[in-house]
PDB file of C-alpha atoms in Angstrom:
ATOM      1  CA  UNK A 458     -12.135  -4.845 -21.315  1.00  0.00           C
ATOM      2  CA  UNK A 459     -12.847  -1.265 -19.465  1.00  0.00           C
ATOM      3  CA  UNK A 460     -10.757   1.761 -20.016  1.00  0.00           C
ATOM      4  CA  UNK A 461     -10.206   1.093 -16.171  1.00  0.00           C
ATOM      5  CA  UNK A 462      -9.008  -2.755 -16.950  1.00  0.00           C
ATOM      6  CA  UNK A 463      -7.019  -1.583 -19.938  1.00  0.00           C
ATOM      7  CA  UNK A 464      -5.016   1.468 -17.945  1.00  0.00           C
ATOM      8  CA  UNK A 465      -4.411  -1.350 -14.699  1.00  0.00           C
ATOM      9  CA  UNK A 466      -3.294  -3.875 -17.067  1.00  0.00           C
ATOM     10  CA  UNK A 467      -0.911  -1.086 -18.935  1.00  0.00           C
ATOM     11  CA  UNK A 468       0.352  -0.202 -15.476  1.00  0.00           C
ATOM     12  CA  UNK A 469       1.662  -3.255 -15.023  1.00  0.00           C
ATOM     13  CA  UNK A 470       3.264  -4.202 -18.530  1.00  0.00           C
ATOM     14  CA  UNK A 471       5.078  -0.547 -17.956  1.00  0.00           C
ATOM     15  CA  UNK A 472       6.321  -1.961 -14.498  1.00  0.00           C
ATOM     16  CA  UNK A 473       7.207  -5.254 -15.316  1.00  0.00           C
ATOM     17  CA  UNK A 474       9.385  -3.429 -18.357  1.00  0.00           C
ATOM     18  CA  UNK A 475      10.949  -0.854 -15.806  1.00  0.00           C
ATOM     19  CA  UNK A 476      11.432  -3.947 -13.263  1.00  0.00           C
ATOM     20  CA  UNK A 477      12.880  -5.815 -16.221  1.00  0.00           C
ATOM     21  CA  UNK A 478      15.053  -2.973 -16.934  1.00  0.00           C
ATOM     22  CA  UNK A 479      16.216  -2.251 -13.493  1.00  0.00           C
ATOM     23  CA  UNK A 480      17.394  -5.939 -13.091  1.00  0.00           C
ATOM     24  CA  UNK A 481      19.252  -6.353 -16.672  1.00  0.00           C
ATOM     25  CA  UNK A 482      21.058  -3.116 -15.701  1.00  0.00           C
ATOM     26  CA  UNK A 483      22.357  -4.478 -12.661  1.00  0.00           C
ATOM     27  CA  UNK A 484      23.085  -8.114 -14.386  1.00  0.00           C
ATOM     28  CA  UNK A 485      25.098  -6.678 -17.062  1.00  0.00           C
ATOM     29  CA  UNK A 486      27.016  -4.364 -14.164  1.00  0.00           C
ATOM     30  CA  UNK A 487      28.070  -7.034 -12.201  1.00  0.00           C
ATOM     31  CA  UNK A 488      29.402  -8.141 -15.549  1.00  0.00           C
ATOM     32  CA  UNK A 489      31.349  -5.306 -15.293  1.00  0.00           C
ATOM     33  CA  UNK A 490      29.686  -4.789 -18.986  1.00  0.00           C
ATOM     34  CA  UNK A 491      29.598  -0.925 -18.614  1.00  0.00           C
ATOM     35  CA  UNK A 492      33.077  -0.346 -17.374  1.00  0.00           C
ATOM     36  CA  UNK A 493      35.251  -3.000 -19.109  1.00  0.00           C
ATOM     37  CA  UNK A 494      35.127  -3.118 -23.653  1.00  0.00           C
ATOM     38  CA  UNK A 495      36.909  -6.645 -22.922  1.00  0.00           C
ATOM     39  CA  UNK A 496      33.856  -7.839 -20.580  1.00  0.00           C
ATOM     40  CA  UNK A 497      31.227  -6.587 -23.249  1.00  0.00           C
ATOM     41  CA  UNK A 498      33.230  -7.984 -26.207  1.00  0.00           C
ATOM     42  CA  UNK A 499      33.454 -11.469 -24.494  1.00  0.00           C
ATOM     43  CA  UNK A 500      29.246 -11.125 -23.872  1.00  0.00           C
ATOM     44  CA  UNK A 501      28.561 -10.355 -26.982  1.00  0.00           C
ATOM     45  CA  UNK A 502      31.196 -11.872 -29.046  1.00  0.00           C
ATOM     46  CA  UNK A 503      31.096 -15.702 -28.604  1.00  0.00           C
ATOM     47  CA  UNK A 504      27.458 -15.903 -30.657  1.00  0.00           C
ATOM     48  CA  UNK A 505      26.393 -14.724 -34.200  1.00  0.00           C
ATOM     49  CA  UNK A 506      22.721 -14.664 -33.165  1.00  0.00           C
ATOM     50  CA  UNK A 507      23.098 -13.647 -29.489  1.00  0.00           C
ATOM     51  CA  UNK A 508      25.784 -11.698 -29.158  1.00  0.00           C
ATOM     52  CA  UNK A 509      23.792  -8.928 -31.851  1.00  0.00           C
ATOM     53  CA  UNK A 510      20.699  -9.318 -29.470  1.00  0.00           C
ATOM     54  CA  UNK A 511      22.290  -9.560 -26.076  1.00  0.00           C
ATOM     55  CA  UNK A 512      23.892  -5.841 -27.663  1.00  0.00           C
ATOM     56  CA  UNK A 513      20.937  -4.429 -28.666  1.00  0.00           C
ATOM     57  CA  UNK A 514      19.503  -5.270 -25.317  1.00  0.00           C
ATOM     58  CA  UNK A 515      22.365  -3.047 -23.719  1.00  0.00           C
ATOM     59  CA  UNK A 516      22.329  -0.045 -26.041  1.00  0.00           C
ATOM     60  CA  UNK A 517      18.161  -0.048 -25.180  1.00  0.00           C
ATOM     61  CA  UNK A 518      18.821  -0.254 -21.326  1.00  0.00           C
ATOM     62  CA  UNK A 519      21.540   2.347 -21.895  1.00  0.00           C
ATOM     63  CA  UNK A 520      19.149   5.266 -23.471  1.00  0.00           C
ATOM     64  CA  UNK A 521      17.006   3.966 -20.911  1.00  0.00           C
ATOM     65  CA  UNK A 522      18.659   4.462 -17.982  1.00  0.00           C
ATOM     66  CA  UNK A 523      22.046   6.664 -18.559  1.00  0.00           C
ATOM     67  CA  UNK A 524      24.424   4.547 -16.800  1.00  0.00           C
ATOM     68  CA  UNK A 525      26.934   4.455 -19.600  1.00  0.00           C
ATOM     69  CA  UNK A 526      28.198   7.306 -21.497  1.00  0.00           C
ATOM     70  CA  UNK A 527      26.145   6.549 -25.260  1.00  0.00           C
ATOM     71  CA  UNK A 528      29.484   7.633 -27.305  1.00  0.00           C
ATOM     72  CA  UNK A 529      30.907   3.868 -25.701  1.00  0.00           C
ATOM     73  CA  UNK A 530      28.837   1.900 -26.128  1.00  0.00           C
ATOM     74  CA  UNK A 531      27.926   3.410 -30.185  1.00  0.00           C
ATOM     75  CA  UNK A 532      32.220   2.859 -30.243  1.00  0.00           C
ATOM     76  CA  UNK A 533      32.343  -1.073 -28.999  1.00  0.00           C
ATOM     77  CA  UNK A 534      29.435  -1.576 -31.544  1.00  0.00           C
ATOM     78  CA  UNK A 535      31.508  -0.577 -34.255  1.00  0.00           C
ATOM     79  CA  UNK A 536      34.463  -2.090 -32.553  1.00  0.00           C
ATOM     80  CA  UNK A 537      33.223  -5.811 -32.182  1.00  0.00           C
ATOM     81  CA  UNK A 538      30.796  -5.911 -34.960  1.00  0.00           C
ATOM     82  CA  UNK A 539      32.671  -3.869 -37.391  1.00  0.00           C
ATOM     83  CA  UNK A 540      31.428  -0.882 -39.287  1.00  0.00           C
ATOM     84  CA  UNK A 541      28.146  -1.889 -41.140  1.00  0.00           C
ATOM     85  CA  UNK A 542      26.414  -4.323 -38.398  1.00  0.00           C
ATOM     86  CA  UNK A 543      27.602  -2.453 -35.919  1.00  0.00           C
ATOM     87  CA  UNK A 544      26.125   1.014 -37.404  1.00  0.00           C
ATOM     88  CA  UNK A 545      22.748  -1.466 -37.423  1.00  0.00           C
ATOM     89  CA  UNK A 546      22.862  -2.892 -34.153  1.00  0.00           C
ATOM     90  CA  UNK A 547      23.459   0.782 -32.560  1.00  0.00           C
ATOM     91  CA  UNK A 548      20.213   2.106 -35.046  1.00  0.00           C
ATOM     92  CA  UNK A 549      17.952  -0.348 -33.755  1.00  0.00           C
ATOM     93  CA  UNK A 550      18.968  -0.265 -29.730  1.00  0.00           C
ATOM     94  CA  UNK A 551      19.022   3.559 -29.539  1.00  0.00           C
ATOM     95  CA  UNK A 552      15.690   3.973 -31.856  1.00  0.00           C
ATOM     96  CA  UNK A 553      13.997   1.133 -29.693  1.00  0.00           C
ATOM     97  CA  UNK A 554      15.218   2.999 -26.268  1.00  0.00           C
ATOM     98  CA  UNK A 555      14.230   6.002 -28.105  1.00  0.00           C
ATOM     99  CA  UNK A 556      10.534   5.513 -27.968  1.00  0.00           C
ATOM    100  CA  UNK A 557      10.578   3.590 -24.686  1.00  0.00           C
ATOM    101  CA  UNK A 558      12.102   6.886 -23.359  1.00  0.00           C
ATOM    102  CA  UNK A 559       9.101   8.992 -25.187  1.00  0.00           C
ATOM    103  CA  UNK A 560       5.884   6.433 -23.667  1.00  0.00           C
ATOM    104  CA  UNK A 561       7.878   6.313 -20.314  1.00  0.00           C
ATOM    105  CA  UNK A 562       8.001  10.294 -20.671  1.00  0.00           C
ATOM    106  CA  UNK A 563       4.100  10.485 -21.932  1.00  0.00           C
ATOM    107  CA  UNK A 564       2.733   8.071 -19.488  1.00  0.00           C
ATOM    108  CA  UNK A 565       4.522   9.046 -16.162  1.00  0.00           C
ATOM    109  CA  UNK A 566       5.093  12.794 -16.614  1.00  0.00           C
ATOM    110  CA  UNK A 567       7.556  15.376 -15.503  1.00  0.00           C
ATOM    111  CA  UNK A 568       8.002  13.618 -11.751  1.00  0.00           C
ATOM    112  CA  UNK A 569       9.575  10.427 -14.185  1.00  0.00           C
ATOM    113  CA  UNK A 570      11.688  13.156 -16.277  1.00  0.00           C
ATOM    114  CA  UNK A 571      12.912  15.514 -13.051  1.00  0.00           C
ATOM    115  CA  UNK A 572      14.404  12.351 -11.945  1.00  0.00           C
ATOM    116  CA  UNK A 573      16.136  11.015 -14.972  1.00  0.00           C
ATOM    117  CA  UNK A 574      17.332  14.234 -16.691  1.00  0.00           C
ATOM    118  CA  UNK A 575      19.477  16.543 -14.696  1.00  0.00           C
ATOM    119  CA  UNK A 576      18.516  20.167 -13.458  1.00  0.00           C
ATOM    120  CA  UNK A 577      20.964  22.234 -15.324  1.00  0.00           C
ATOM    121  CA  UNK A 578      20.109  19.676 -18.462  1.00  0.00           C
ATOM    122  CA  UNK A 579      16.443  20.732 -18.321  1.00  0.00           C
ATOM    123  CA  UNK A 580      16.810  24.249 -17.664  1.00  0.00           C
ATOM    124  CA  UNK A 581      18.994  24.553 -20.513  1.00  0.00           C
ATOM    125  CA  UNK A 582      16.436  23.535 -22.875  1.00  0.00           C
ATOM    126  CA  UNK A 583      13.160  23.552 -21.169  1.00  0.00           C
ATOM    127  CA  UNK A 584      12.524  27.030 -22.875  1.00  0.00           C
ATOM    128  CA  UNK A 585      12.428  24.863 -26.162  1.00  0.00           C
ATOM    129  CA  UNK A 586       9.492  23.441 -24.804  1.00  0.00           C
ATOM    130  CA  UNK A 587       7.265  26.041 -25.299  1.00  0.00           C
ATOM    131  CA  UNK A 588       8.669  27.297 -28.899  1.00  0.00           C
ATOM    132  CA  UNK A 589       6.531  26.772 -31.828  1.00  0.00           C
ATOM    133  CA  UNK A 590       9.419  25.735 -33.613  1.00  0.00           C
ATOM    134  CA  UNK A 591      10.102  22.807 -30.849  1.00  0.00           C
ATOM    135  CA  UNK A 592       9.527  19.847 -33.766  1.00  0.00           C
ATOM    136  CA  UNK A 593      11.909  21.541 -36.015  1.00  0.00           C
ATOM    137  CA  UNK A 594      14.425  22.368 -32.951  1.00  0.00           C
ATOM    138  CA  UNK A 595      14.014  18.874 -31.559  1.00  0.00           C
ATOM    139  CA  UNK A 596      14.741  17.031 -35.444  1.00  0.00           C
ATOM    140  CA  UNK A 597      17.948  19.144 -35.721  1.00  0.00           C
ATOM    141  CA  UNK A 598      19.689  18.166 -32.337  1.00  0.00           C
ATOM    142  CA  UNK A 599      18.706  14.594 -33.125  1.00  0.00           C
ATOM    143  CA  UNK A 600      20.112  15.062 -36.095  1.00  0.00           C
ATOM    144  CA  UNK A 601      23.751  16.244 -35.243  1.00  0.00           C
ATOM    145  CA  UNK A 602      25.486  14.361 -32.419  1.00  0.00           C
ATOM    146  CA  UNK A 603      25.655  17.400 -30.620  1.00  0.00           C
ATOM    147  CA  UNK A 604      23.244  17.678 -27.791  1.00  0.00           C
ATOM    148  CA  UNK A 605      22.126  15.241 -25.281  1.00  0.00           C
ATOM    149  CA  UNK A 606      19.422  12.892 -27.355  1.00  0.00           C
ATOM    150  CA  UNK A 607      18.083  11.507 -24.413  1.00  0.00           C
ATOM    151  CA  UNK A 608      17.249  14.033 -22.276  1.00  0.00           C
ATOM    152  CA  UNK A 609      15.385  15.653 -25.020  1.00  0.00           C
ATOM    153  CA  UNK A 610      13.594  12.469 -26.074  1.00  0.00           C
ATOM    154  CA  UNK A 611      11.798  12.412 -22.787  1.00  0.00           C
ATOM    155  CA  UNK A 612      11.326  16.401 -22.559  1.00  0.00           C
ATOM    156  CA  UNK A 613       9.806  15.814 -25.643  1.00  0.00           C
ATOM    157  CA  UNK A 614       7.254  13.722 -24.472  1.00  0.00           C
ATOM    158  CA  UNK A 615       5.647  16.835 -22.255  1.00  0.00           C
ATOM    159  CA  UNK A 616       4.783  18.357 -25.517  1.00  0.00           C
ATOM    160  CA  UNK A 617       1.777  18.040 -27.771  1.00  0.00           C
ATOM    161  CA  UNK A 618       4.230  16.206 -30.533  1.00  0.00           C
ATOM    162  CA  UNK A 619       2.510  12.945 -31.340  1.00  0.00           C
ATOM    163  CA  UNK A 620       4.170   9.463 -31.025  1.00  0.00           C
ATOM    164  CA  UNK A 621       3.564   8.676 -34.600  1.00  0.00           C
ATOM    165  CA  UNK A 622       5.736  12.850 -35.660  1.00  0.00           C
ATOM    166  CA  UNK A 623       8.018  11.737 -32.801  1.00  0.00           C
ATOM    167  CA  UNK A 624       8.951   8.562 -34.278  1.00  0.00           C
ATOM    168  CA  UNK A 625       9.111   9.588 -37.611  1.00  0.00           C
ATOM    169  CA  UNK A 626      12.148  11.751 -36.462  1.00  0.00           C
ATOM    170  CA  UNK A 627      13.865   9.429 -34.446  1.00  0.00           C
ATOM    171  CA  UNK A 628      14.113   7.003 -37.433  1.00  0.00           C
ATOM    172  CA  UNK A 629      14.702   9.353 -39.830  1.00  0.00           C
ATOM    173  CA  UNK A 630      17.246  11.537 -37.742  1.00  0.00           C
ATOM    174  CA  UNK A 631      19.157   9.000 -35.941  1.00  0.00           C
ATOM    175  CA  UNK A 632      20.908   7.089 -38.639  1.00  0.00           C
ATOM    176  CA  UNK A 633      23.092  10.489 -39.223  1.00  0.00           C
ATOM    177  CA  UNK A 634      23.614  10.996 -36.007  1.00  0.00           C
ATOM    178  CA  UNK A 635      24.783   7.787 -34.625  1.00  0.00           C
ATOM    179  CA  UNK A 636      26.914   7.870 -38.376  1.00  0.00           C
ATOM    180  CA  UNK A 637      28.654  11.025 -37.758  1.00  0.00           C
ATOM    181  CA  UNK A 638      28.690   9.711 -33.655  1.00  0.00           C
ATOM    182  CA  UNK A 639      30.572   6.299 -34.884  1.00  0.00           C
ATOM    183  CA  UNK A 640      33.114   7.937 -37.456  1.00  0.00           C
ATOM    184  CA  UNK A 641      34.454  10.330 -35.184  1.00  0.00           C
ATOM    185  CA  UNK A 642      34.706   7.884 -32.737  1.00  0.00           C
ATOM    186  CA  UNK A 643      36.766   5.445 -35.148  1.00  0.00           C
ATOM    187  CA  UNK A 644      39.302   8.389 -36.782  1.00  0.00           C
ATOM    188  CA  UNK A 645      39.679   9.649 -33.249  1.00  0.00           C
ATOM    189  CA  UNK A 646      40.688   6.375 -32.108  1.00  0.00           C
ATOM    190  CA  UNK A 647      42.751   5.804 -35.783  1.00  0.00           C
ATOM    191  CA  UNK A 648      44.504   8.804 -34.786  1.00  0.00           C
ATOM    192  CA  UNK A 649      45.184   7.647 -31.027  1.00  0.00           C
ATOM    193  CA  UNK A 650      46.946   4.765 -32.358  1.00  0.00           C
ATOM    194  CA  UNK A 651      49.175   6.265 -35.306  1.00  0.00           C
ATOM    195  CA  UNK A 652      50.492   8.702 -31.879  1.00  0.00           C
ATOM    196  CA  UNK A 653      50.786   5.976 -30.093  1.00  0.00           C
ATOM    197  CA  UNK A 654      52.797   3.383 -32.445  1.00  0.00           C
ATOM    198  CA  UNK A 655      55.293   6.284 -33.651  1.00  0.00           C
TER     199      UNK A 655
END
């Protein structure tokens, strides 16, 4: 196969995934999946070996395309699958969206990012971009649940970082982030109820 053959046929596996995408997102919208924890616990609930895929499937076309807040879905995770396979389920949607965020980034450029990260997002950290620090800069906001993960998943992509550094920190960074993410989720909603029983 050419380089010609091989970047046609790559072309199309990208579309057919964005396609793919595209139609899943509006699927699980008309499900009212996105708006409605009792719709996504009834998806995802009623099978042991579905239900984990059907919500890993969602968390990936969430990072993907930002139609859902992450914080809700990372809460109904822990919510419907409880604390330890829901911390798992969320690790391997997000990390999964994660890199398909990165290759989308790397393979379609800024045009791609422009349209999927908002203005005052990127002009709040596109200075990052050109830091020599940016790996270190990038691993701490992944890191702490403090900045927005996407975003700078596919800014990251317009750097020189390689996939294989740029995985490393997603799957070494994420697990305390989506951690710290899920607890203060759970004792903000602990503390919700105790006001709201006495």
């Amino acid at each position: 196969m050419s380089v010609v053959q091989s970047r046609k046929l790559l072309n199309i596996i990208s579309l057919m995934g964005i396609a793919i995408t595209i139609s899943l997102s509006i699927y699980f919208y008309r499900l009212g999946v996105f708006d409605d924890m009792n719709s996504l616990q009834q998806l995802v609930g009623q099978s042991p070996i579905a239900g984990p895929l059907i919500f890993v499937l969602i968390q990936i076309v969430q990072v993907v395309i930002p139609i859902i807040p992450g914080g809700i879905s990372l809460a109904a995770g822990v919510l419907i699958f409880g604390p330890y396979w829901g911390f798992v389920y969320n690790y391997v949607g997000i990390v999964i969206g994660s890199l398909i965020l990165f290759l989308m980034g790397r393979h379609y450029g800024k045009p791609l990012i422009m349209h999927l990260v908002s203005d005052k997002v990127y002009q709040k950290y596109s200075h990052w971009l050109d830091d020599p620090r940016f790996d270190k800069l990038f691993t701490l906001a992944i890191f702490l649940p403090v900045a927005p993960d996407d975003a700078l998943c596919l800014m990251a992509s317009l750097t020189n970082m390689s996939f294989k550094k740029y995985s490393a920190i997603i799957f070494l960074a994420k697990p305390a982030s989506i951690f710290l993410y899920s607890l203060a989720l759970l004792q903000g909603g602990a503390l919700l109820e105790k006001l709201l029983l006495h």
